[in-house]
Amino acid sequence: MRRKKFVAGALGACALVMGVAPAASGYVGEQLPDTARQPAGAAYRGGDAASATLKDAKGNEVGSAWFTTDSRAHSVWVEVYLTGHFPPGFHGMHVHEKGNCTVGDPTNPFTAAGGHLMPMDHHTGLPIGQLPPVQVRSNGRGYIKFVLDTFTLDQLFGPAGTAIIVHSKPDNFANIPADRYSVRGDPNAPVPDEKTTATGDAGSRFACGVITRDQN
C-alpha cells in the first residue's frame, strides 16, 4: 500500500488512518481491520492503559477506544475502532470533561459529558481534549491510531472522570471558511461564532464512552 505522511502541529499528534483527513495532525495510511481488535499496548510497554466502550443513544455498542502511555516518549497512544454503525465520512472526536454518558434527551444526547476537556491551568490553544477526526468508510467502519502529548493519562481521571465522544459530522477546527466566517482582508466580515469555536461545527454527539483505567 502506498503510504503518505503529513506533518502539522495543530494537535501535536501523529495519526494512522485511511484516506485523506482534514487538517489535524500527521498520519500514515493503514489497512482498516475487518474485525474488532485488541489494543496494541504491548508495543508501548512501561505505561498505563485505559479504554472506553462507545455506545450510541439507543445503547448499541458501536466502537471501542484505547489509551496507552508511552513512557519512553512522554506521550499517549490512542486507538479508536468504529464497528459499522456510523455514516460514511469524517467524524469529529473529542475527550469530554465528565465521565458521564447518560443519554438524556435522545434528540440531543450525552450532554452530561460536559464540554471538551480543558483543565483550569491550560489557558492557550485548543482544548486538550481535541482529537483528530476519524474517517468512516462506506461499510460504516472506521479506524484511527495516533500519538499525542497534549494530555497525560492521569489527566483523564480527575474527580469527574472523562468520556470520549464521536460526533455526527466533521470537525472543522473553527478555521475552515463557511458563510459566517471571516474573509481574509475584510475587517467587516463575520468571524467564527461561539458554537463554531466550541465544537468545530461537528454536529450532534453520536456515540459516547466513559474512559476507565485498565487494571494491570
PDB file of C-alpha atoms in Angstrom:
ATOM      1  CA  MET A   1       0.000   0.000   0.000  1.00  0.00           C
ATOM      2  CA  ARG A   2       1.279   3.421  -0.838  1.00  0.00           C
ATOM      3  CA  ARG A   3       1.858   5.402   2.311  1.00  0.00           C
ATOM      4  CA  LYS A   4       1.837   9.152   2.757  1.00  0.00           C
ATOM      5  CA  LYS A   5       2.979  11.133   5.716  1.00  0.00           C
ATOM      6  CA  PHE A   6       1.760  14.616   6.540  1.00  0.00           C
ATOM      7  CA  VAL A   7       3.085  16.762   9.361  1.00  0.00           C
ATOM      8  CA  ALA A   8       1.083  19.530  11.046  1.00  0.00           C
ATOM      9  CA  GLY A   9       1.316  20.972  14.536  1.00  0.00           C
ATOM     10  CA  ALA A  10      -2.263  21.886  15.382  1.00  0.00           C
ATOM     11  CA  LEU A  11      -2.761  18.971  17.756  1.00  0.00           C
ATOM     12  CA  GLY A  12       0.753  17.641  18.247  1.00  0.00           C
ATOM     13  CA  ALA A  13      -0.409  14.178  17.151  1.00  0.00           C
ATOM     14  CA  CYS A  14       0.527  11.587  14.547  1.00  0.00           C
ATOM     15  CA  ALA A  15      -2.412   9.540  13.235  1.00  0.00           C
ATOM     16  CA  LEU A  16      -2.776   6.349  11.241  1.00  0.00           C
ATOM     17  CA  VAL A  17      -5.939   6.458   9.149  1.00  0.00           C
ATOM     18  CA  MET A  18      -7.286   5.530   5.754  1.00  0.00           C
ATOM     19  CA  GLY A  19      -7.796   8.096   3.044  1.00  0.00           C
ATOM     20  CA  VAL A  20      -7.215  11.833   3.266  1.00  0.00           C
ATOM     21  CA  ALA A  21      -8.083  13.591   6.505  1.00  0.00           C
ATOM     22  CA  PRO A  22      -8.868  17.255   7.232  1.00  0.00           C
ATOM     23  CA  ALA A  23      -6.105  19.360   8.753  1.00  0.00           C
ATOM     24  CA  ALA A  24      -5.285  17.932  12.126  1.00  0.00           C
ATOM     25  CA  SER A  25      -2.107  16.001  12.667  1.00  0.00           C
ATOM     26  CA  GLY A  26       0.198  13.825  10.630  1.00  0.00           C
ATOM     27  CA  TYR A  27      -0.886  10.363   9.627  1.00  0.00           C
ATOM     28  CA  VAL A  28       0.222   7.310   7.740  1.00  0.00           C
ATOM     29  CA  GLY A  29      -2.253   5.164   5.772  1.00  0.00           C
ATOM     30  CA  GLU A  30      -3.045   1.797   7.314  1.00  0.00           C
ATOM     31  CA  GLN A  31      -5.417  -1.003   6.338  1.00  0.00           C
ATOM     32  CA  LEU A  32      -8.661  -0.903   8.283  1.00  0.00           C
ATOM     33  CA  PRO A  33      -9.109  -4.018  10.427  1.00  0.00           C
ATOM     34  CA  ASP A  34     -12.026  -6.284   9.469  1.00  0.00           C
ATOM     35  CA  THR A  35     -12.949  -7.325  12.994  1.00  0.00           C
ATOM     36  CA  ALA A  36     -12.884  -5.785  16.445  1.00  0.00           C
ATOM     37  CA  ARG A  37      -9.305  -5.779  17.652  1.00  0.00           C
ATOM     38  CA  GLN A  38      -7.395  -5.556  20.875  1.00  0.00           C
ATOM     39  CA  PRO A  39      -5.239  -2.513  21.636  1.00  0.00           C
ATOM     40  CA  ALA A  40      -1.612  -2.647  20.589  1.00  0.00           C
ATOM     41  CA  GLY A  41      -0.497  -1.707  24.074  1.00  0.00           C
ATOM     42  CA  ALA A  42       2.282  -4.279  24.044  1.00  0.00           C
ATOM     43  CA  ALA A  43       4.137  -2.015  21.641  1.00  0.00           C
ATOM     44  CA  TYR A  44       4.343   0.684  24.307  1.00  0.00           C
ATOM     45  CA  ARG A  45       5.494  -1.258  27.357  1.00  0.00           C
ATOM     46  CA  GLY A  46       6.100   0.632  30.551  1.00  0.00           C
ATOM     47  CA  GLY A  47       2.968   2.782  30.527  1.00  0.00           C
ATOM     48  CA  ASP A  48      -0.524   2.708  31.961  1.00  0.00           C
ATOM     49  CA  ALA A  49      -3.574   1.985  29.830  1.00  0.00           C
ATOM     50  CA  ALA A  50      -7.230   2.987  29.677  1.00  0.00           C
ATOM     51  CA  SER A  51     -10.171   2.148  27.471  1.00  0.00           C
ATOM     52  CA  ALA A  52     -13.761   3.047  26.621  1.00  0.00           C
ATOM     53  CA  THR A  53     -16.701   1.265  25.017  1.00  0.00           C
ATOM     54  CA  LEU A  54     -18.600   3.599  22.708  1.00  0.00           C
ATOM     55  CA  LYS A  55     -22.399   3.380  22.645  1.00  0.00           C
ATOM     56  CA  ASP A  56     -24.971   5.328  20.653  1.00  0.00           C
ATOM     57  CA  ALA A  57     -28.113   6.945  22.074  1.00  0.00           C
ATOM     58  CA  LYS A  58     -30.019   3.647  21.687  1.00  0.00           C
ATOM     59  CA  GLY A  59     -27.493   1.779  23.793  1.00  0.00           C
ATOM     60  CA  ASN A  60     -25.880  -0.089  20.914  1.00  0.00           C
ATOM     61  CA  GLU A  61     -22.147  -0.771  21.217  1.00  0.00           C
ATOM     62  CA  VAL A  62     -20.662   0.985  18.198  1.00  0.00           C
ATOM     63  CA  GLY A  63     -16.941   1.116  18.881  1.00  0.00           C
ATOM     64  CA  SER A  64     -14.011   0.994  21.255  1.00  0.00           C
ATOM     65  CA  ALA A  65     -11.167   3.310  22.232  1.00  0.00           C
ATOM     66  CA  TRP A  66      -7.835   2.567  23.897  1.00  0.00           C
ATOM     67  CA  PHE A  67      -5.334   4.910  25.521  1.00  0.00           C
ATOM     68  CA  THR A  68      -1.789   3.742  26.281  1.00  0.00           C
ATOM     69  CA  THR A  69       1.009   5.756  27.852  1.00  0.00           C
ATOM     70  CA  ASP A  70       4.330   5.556  26.028  1.00  0.00           C
ATOM     71  CA  SER A  71       6.637   6.237  28.948  1.00  0.00           C
ATOM     72  CA  ARG A  72       9.664   6.442  26.662  1.00  0.00           C
ATOM     73  CA  ALA A  73       8.298   9.446  24.781  1.00  0.00           C
ATOM     74  CA  HIS A  74       6.107  11.034  27.490  1.00  0.00           C
ATOM     75  CA  SER A  75       3.097  10.712  25.217  1.00  0.00           C
ATOM     76  CA  VAL A  76      -0.179   8.818  24.856  1.00  0.00           C
ATOM     77  CA  TRP A  77      -1.138   6.481  22.033  1.00  0.00           C
ATOM     78  CA  VAL A  78      -4.833   6.455  21.150  1.00  0.00           C
ATOM     79  CA  GLU A  79      -6.662   3.898  19.020  1.00  0.00           C
ATOM     80  CA  VAL A  80     -10.331   4.126  18.055  1.00  0.00           C
ATOM     81  CA  TYR A  81     -12.228   1.465  16.147  1.00  0.00           C
ATOM     82  CA  LEU A  82     -15.822   2.050  14.973  1.00  0.00           C
ATOM     83  CA  THR A  83     -17.732  -1.103  14.200  1.00  0.00           C
ATOM     84  CA  GLY A  84     -20.128  -0.470  11.354  1.00  0.00           C
ATOM     85  CA  HIS A  85     -22.896   1.809  12.642  1.00  0.00           C
ATOM     86  CA  PHE A  86     -21.602   5.226  11.564  1.00  0.00           C
ATOM     87  CA  PRO A  87     -22.495   7.229   8.435  1.00  0.00           C
ATOM     88  CA  PRO A  88     -19.587   7.360   5.953  1.00  0.00           C
ATOM     89  CA  GLY A  89     -17.330  10.401   6.105  1.00  0.00           C
ATOM     90  CA  PHE A  90     -15.260  12.206   8.714  1.00  0.00           C
ATOM     91  CA  HIS A  91     -16.459  12.484  12.303  1.00  0.00           C
ATOM     92  CA  GLY A  92     -15.210  14.904  14.938  1.00  0.00           C
ATOM     93  CA  MET A  93     -13.869  13.271  18.068  1.00  0.00           C
ATOM     94  CA  HIS A  94     -13.064  14.724  21.486  1.00  0.00           C
ATOM     95  CA  VAL A  95     -12.342  13.846  25.092  1.00  0.00           C
ATOM     96  CA  HIS A  96     -15.015  15.480  27.256  1.00  0.00           C
ATOM     97  CA  GLU A  97     -14.660  16.774  30.782  1.00  0.00           C
ATOM     98  CA  LYS A  98     -17.052  14.407  32.610  1.00  0.00           C
ATOM     99  CA  GLY A  99     -17.157  10.631  32.681  1.00  0.00           C
ATOM    100  CA  ASN A 100     -20.922  10.519  32.238  1.00  0.00           C
ATOM    101  CA  CYS A 101     -22.559   9.039  29.145  1.00  0.00           C
ATOM    102  CA  THR A 102     -26.159   9.330  30.320  1.00  0.00           C
ATOM    103  CA  VAL A 103     -28.234   9.705  27.153  1.00  0.00           C
ATOM    104  CA  GLY A 104     -30.751  12.220  28.498  1.00  0.00           C
ATOM    105  CA  ASP A 105     -32.683  13.829  25.644  1.00  0.00           C
ATOM    106  CA  PRO A 106     -32.360  11.400  22.698  1.00  0.00           C
ATOM    107  CA  THR A 107     -32.574  14.326  20.274  1.00  0.00           C
ATOM    108  CA  ASN A 108     -29.562  15.921  21.979  1.00  0.00           C
ATOM    109  CA  PRO A 109     -27.802  13.037  23.725  1.00  0.00           C
ATOM    110  CA  PHE A 110     -24.791  12.819  26.022  1.00  0.00           C
ATOM    111  CA  THR A 111     -24.812  16.427  27.228  1.00  0.00           C
ATOM    112  CA  ALA A 112     -23.986  15.044  30.693  1.00  0.00           C
ATOM    113  CA  ALA A 113     -20.408  14.574  29.444  1.00  0.00           C
ATOM    114  CA  GLY A 114     -19.945  18.351  29.501  1.00  0.00           C
ATOM    115  CA  GLY A 115     -17.630  20.256  27.185  1.00  0.00           C
ATOM    116  CA  HIS A 116     -14.210  19.405  25.809  1.00  0.00           C
ATOM    117  CA  LEU A 117     -11.529  18.556  28.352  1.00  0.00           C
ATOM    118  CA  MET A 118      -9.750  21.806  29.233  1.00  0.00           C
ATOM    119  CA  PRO A 119      -8.035  21.985  32.648  1.00  0.00           C
ATOM    120  CA  MET A 120      -8.178  25.254  34.549  1.00  0.00           C
ATOM    121  CA  ASP A 121      -4.416  25.706  34.219  1.00  0.00           C
ATOM    122  CA  HIS A 122      -4.496  25.338  30.408  1.00  0.00           C
ATOM    123  CA  HIS A 123      -5.102  28.813  29.004  1.00  0.00           C
ATOM    124  CA  THR A 124      -3.879  28.775  25.409  1.00  0.00           C
ATOM    125  CA  GLY A 125      -4.623  26.961  22.180  1.00  0.00           C
ATOM    126  CA  LEU A 126      -7.222  24.280  21.554  1.00  0.00           C
ATOM    127  CA  PRO A 127      -8.751  22.287  24.418  1.00  0.00           C
ATOM    128  CA  ILE A 128      -6.506  19.375  25.317  1.00  0.00           C
ATOM    129  CA  GLY A 129      -9.458  17.082  24.616  1.00  0.00           C
ATOM    130  CA  GLN A 130      -9.300  17.927  20.908  1.00  0.00           C
ATOM    131  CA  LEU A 131      -8.556  14.799  18.851  1.00  0.00           C
ATOM    132  CA  PRO A 132      -8.041  14.194  15.129  1.00  0.00           C
ATOM    133  CA  PRO A 133     -11.202  13.250  13.196  1.00  0.00           C
ATOM    134  CA  VAL A 134     -11.883   9.628  12.345  1.00  0.00           C
ATOM    135  CA  GLN A 135     -12.820   8.618   8.804  1.00  0.00           C
ATOM    136  CA  VAL A 136     -15.646   6.106   8.362  1.00  0.00           C
ATOM    137  CA  ARG A 137     -15.683   4.043   5.185  1.00  0.00           C
ATOM    138  CA  SER A 138     -18.717   3.045   3.101  1.00  0.00           C
ATOM    139  CA  ASN A 139     -19.211  -0.062   5.264  1.00  0.00           C
ATOM    140  CA  GLY A 140     -19.716   2.113   8.349  1.00  0.00           C
ATOM    141  CA  ARG A 141     -16.406   1.146   9.932  1.00  0.00           C
ATOM    142  CA  GLY A 142     -13.598   3.461  10.900  1.00  0.00           C
ATOM    143  CA  TYR A 143     -10.167   3.179  12.483  1.00  0.00           C
ATOM    144  CA  ILE A 144      -7.604   5.712  13.617  1.00  0.00           C
ATOM    145  CA  LYS A 145      -4.404   5.453  15.628  1.00  0.00           C
ATOM    146  CA  PHE A 146      -2.373   8.449  16.744  1.00  0.00           C
ATOM    147  CA  VAL A 147       0.038   9.660  19.377  1.00  0.00           C
ATOM    148  CA  LEU A 148      -0.228  12.947  21.243  1.00  0.00           C
ATOM    149  CA  ASP A 149       1.414  14.833  24.061  1.00  0.00           C
ATOM    150  CA  THR A 150      -1.415  17.259  24.845  1.00  0.00           C
ATOM    151  CA  PHE A 151      -2.587  15.313  27.888  1.00  0.00           C
ATOM    152  CA  THR A 152      -1.397  12.556  30.177  1.00  0.00           C
ATOM    153  CA  LEU A 153      -3.384   9.516  31.185  1.00  0.00           C
ATOM    154  CA  ASP A 154      -3.628  10.867  34.730  1.00  0.00           C
ATOM    155  CA  GLN A 155      -5.439  13.954  33.420  1.00  0.00           C
ATOM    156  CA  LEU A 156      -8.263  11.700  32.242  1.00  0.00           C
ATOM    157  CA  PHE A 157      -9.018  10.601  35.785  1.00  0.00           C
ATOM    158  CA  GLY A 158      -9.836  13.697  37.799  1.00  0.00           C
ATOM    159  CA  PRO A 159     -12.780  13.732  40.231  1.00  0.00           C
ATOM    160  CA  ALA A 160     -15.340  13.974  37.402  1.00  0.00           C
ATOM    161  CA  GLY A 161     -13.634  11.477  35.092  1.00  0.00           C
ATOM    162  CA  THR A 162     -13.753  11.871  31.304  1.00  0.00           C
ATOM    163  CA  ALA A 163     -15.519  10.447  28.267  1.00  0.00           C
ATOM    164  CA  ILE A 164     -14.684  10.149  24.590  1.00  0.00           C
ATOM    165  CA  ILE A 165     -17.373  11.324  22.170  1.00  0.00           C
ATOM    166  CA  VAL A 166     -17.641  10.796  18.420  1.00  0.00           C
ATOM    167  CA  HIS A 167     -19.796  13.384  16.658  1.00  0.00           C
ATOM    168  CA  SER A 168     -22.158  13.074  13.720  1.00  0.00           C
ATOM    169  CA  LYS A 169     -20.242  15.492  11.469  1.00  0.00           C
ATOM    170  CA  PRO A 170     -16.635  16.514  10.683  1.00  0.00           C
ATOM    171  CA  ASP A 171     -14.738  18.843  12.996  1.00  0.00           C
ATOM    172  CA  ASN A 172     -13.575  21.886  11.035  1.00  0.00           C
ATOM    173  CA  PHE A 173     -11.380  23.144  13.916  1.00  0.00           C
ATOM    174  CA  ALA A 174     -13.078  26.550  13.562  1.00  0.00           C
ATOM    175  CA  ASN A 175     -10.746  27.546  10.745  1.00  0.00           C
ATOM    176  CA  ILE A 176     -12.322  26.296   7.518  1.00  0.00           C
ATOM    177  CA  PRO A 177     -14.272  29.058   5.707  1.00  0.00           C
ATOM    178  CA  ALA A 178     -18.055  28.994   5.848  1.00  0.00           C
ATOM    179  CA  ASP A 179     -20.752  31.620   5.308  1.00  0.00           C
ATOM    180  CA  ARG A 180     -20.329  33.176   8.735  1.00  0.00           C
ATOM    181  CA  TYR A 181     -16.534  33.017   8.851  1.00  0.00           C
ATOM    182  CA  SER A 182     -14.148  35.891   8.411  1.00  0.00           C
ATOM    183  CA  VAL A 183     -12.799  36.667   4.967  1.00  0.00           C
ATOM    184  CA  ARG A 184      -9.113  37.476   4.736  1.00  0.00           C
ATOM    185  CA  GLY A 185      -8.620  41.183   4.247  1.00  0.00           C
ATOM    186  CA  ASP A 186     -12.216  42.125   5.110  1.00  0.00           C
ATOM    187  CA  PRO A 187     -12.365  43.585   8.651  1.00  0.00           C
ATOM    188  CA  ASN A 188     -16.166  43.792   8.487  1.00  0.00           C
ATOM    189  CA  ALA A 189     -16.735  40.131   7.672  1.00  0.00           C
ATOM    190  CA  PRO A 190     -18.191  37.866  10.387  1.00  0.00           C
ATOM    191  CA  VAL A 191     -15.889  35.672  12.439  1.00  0.00           C
ATOM    192  CA  PRO A 192     -16.396  32.144  13.765  1.00  0.00           C
ATOM    193  CA  ASP A 193     -19.187  32.246  16.319  1.00  0.00           C
ATOM    194  CA  GLU A 194     -19.195  30.719  19.794  1.00  0.00           C
ATOM    195  CA  LYS A 195     -20.689  27.435  18.590  1.00  0.00           C
ATOM    196  CA  THR A 196     -18.017  27.042  15.932  1.00  0.00           C
ATOM    197  CA  THR A 197     -15.108  27.743  18.241  1.00  0.00           C
ATOM    198  CA  ALA A 198     -16.566  25.442  20.916  1.00  0.00           C
ATOM    199  CA  THR A 199     -17.433  22.406  18.789  1.00  0.00           C
ATOM    200  CA  GLY A 200     -15.920  22.887  15.335  1.00  0.00           C
ATOM    201  CA  ASP A 201     -19.426  22.518  13.866  1.00  0.00           C
ATOM    202  CA  ALA A 202     -19.104  18.774  14.467  1.00  0.00           C
ATOM    203  CA  GLY A 203     -22.822  18.269  14.916  1.00  0.00           C
ATOM    204  CA  SER A 204     -24.606  16.137  17.478  1.00  0.00           C
ATOM    205  CA  ARG A 205     -22.968  13.639  19.830  1.00  0.00           C
ATOM    206  CA  PHE A 206     -23.337  10.327  18.012  1.00  0.00           C
ATOM    207  CA  ALA A 207     -21.565   7.993  20.447  1.00  0.00           C
ATOM    208  CA  CYS A 208     -20.103   8.219  23.943  1.00  0.00           C
ATOM    209  CA  GLY A 209     -17.824   6.071  26.074  1.00  0.00           C
ATOM    210  CA  VAL A 210     -16.679   6.609  29.659  1.00  0.00           C
ATOM    211  CA  ILE A 211     -12.895   6.276  29.873  1.00  0.00           C
ATOM    212  CA  THR A 212     -11.800   3.802  32.546  1.00  0.00           C
ATOM    213  CA  ARG A 213      -8.320   2.888  33.710  1.00  0.00           C
ATOM    214  CA  ASP A 214      -7.329  -0.662  32.828  1.00  0.00           C
ATOM    215  CA  GLN A 215      -6.126  -2.962  35.586  1.00  0.00           C
ATOM    216  CA  ASN A 216      -2.587  -4.253  35.100  1.00  0.00           C
TER     217      ASN A 216
END
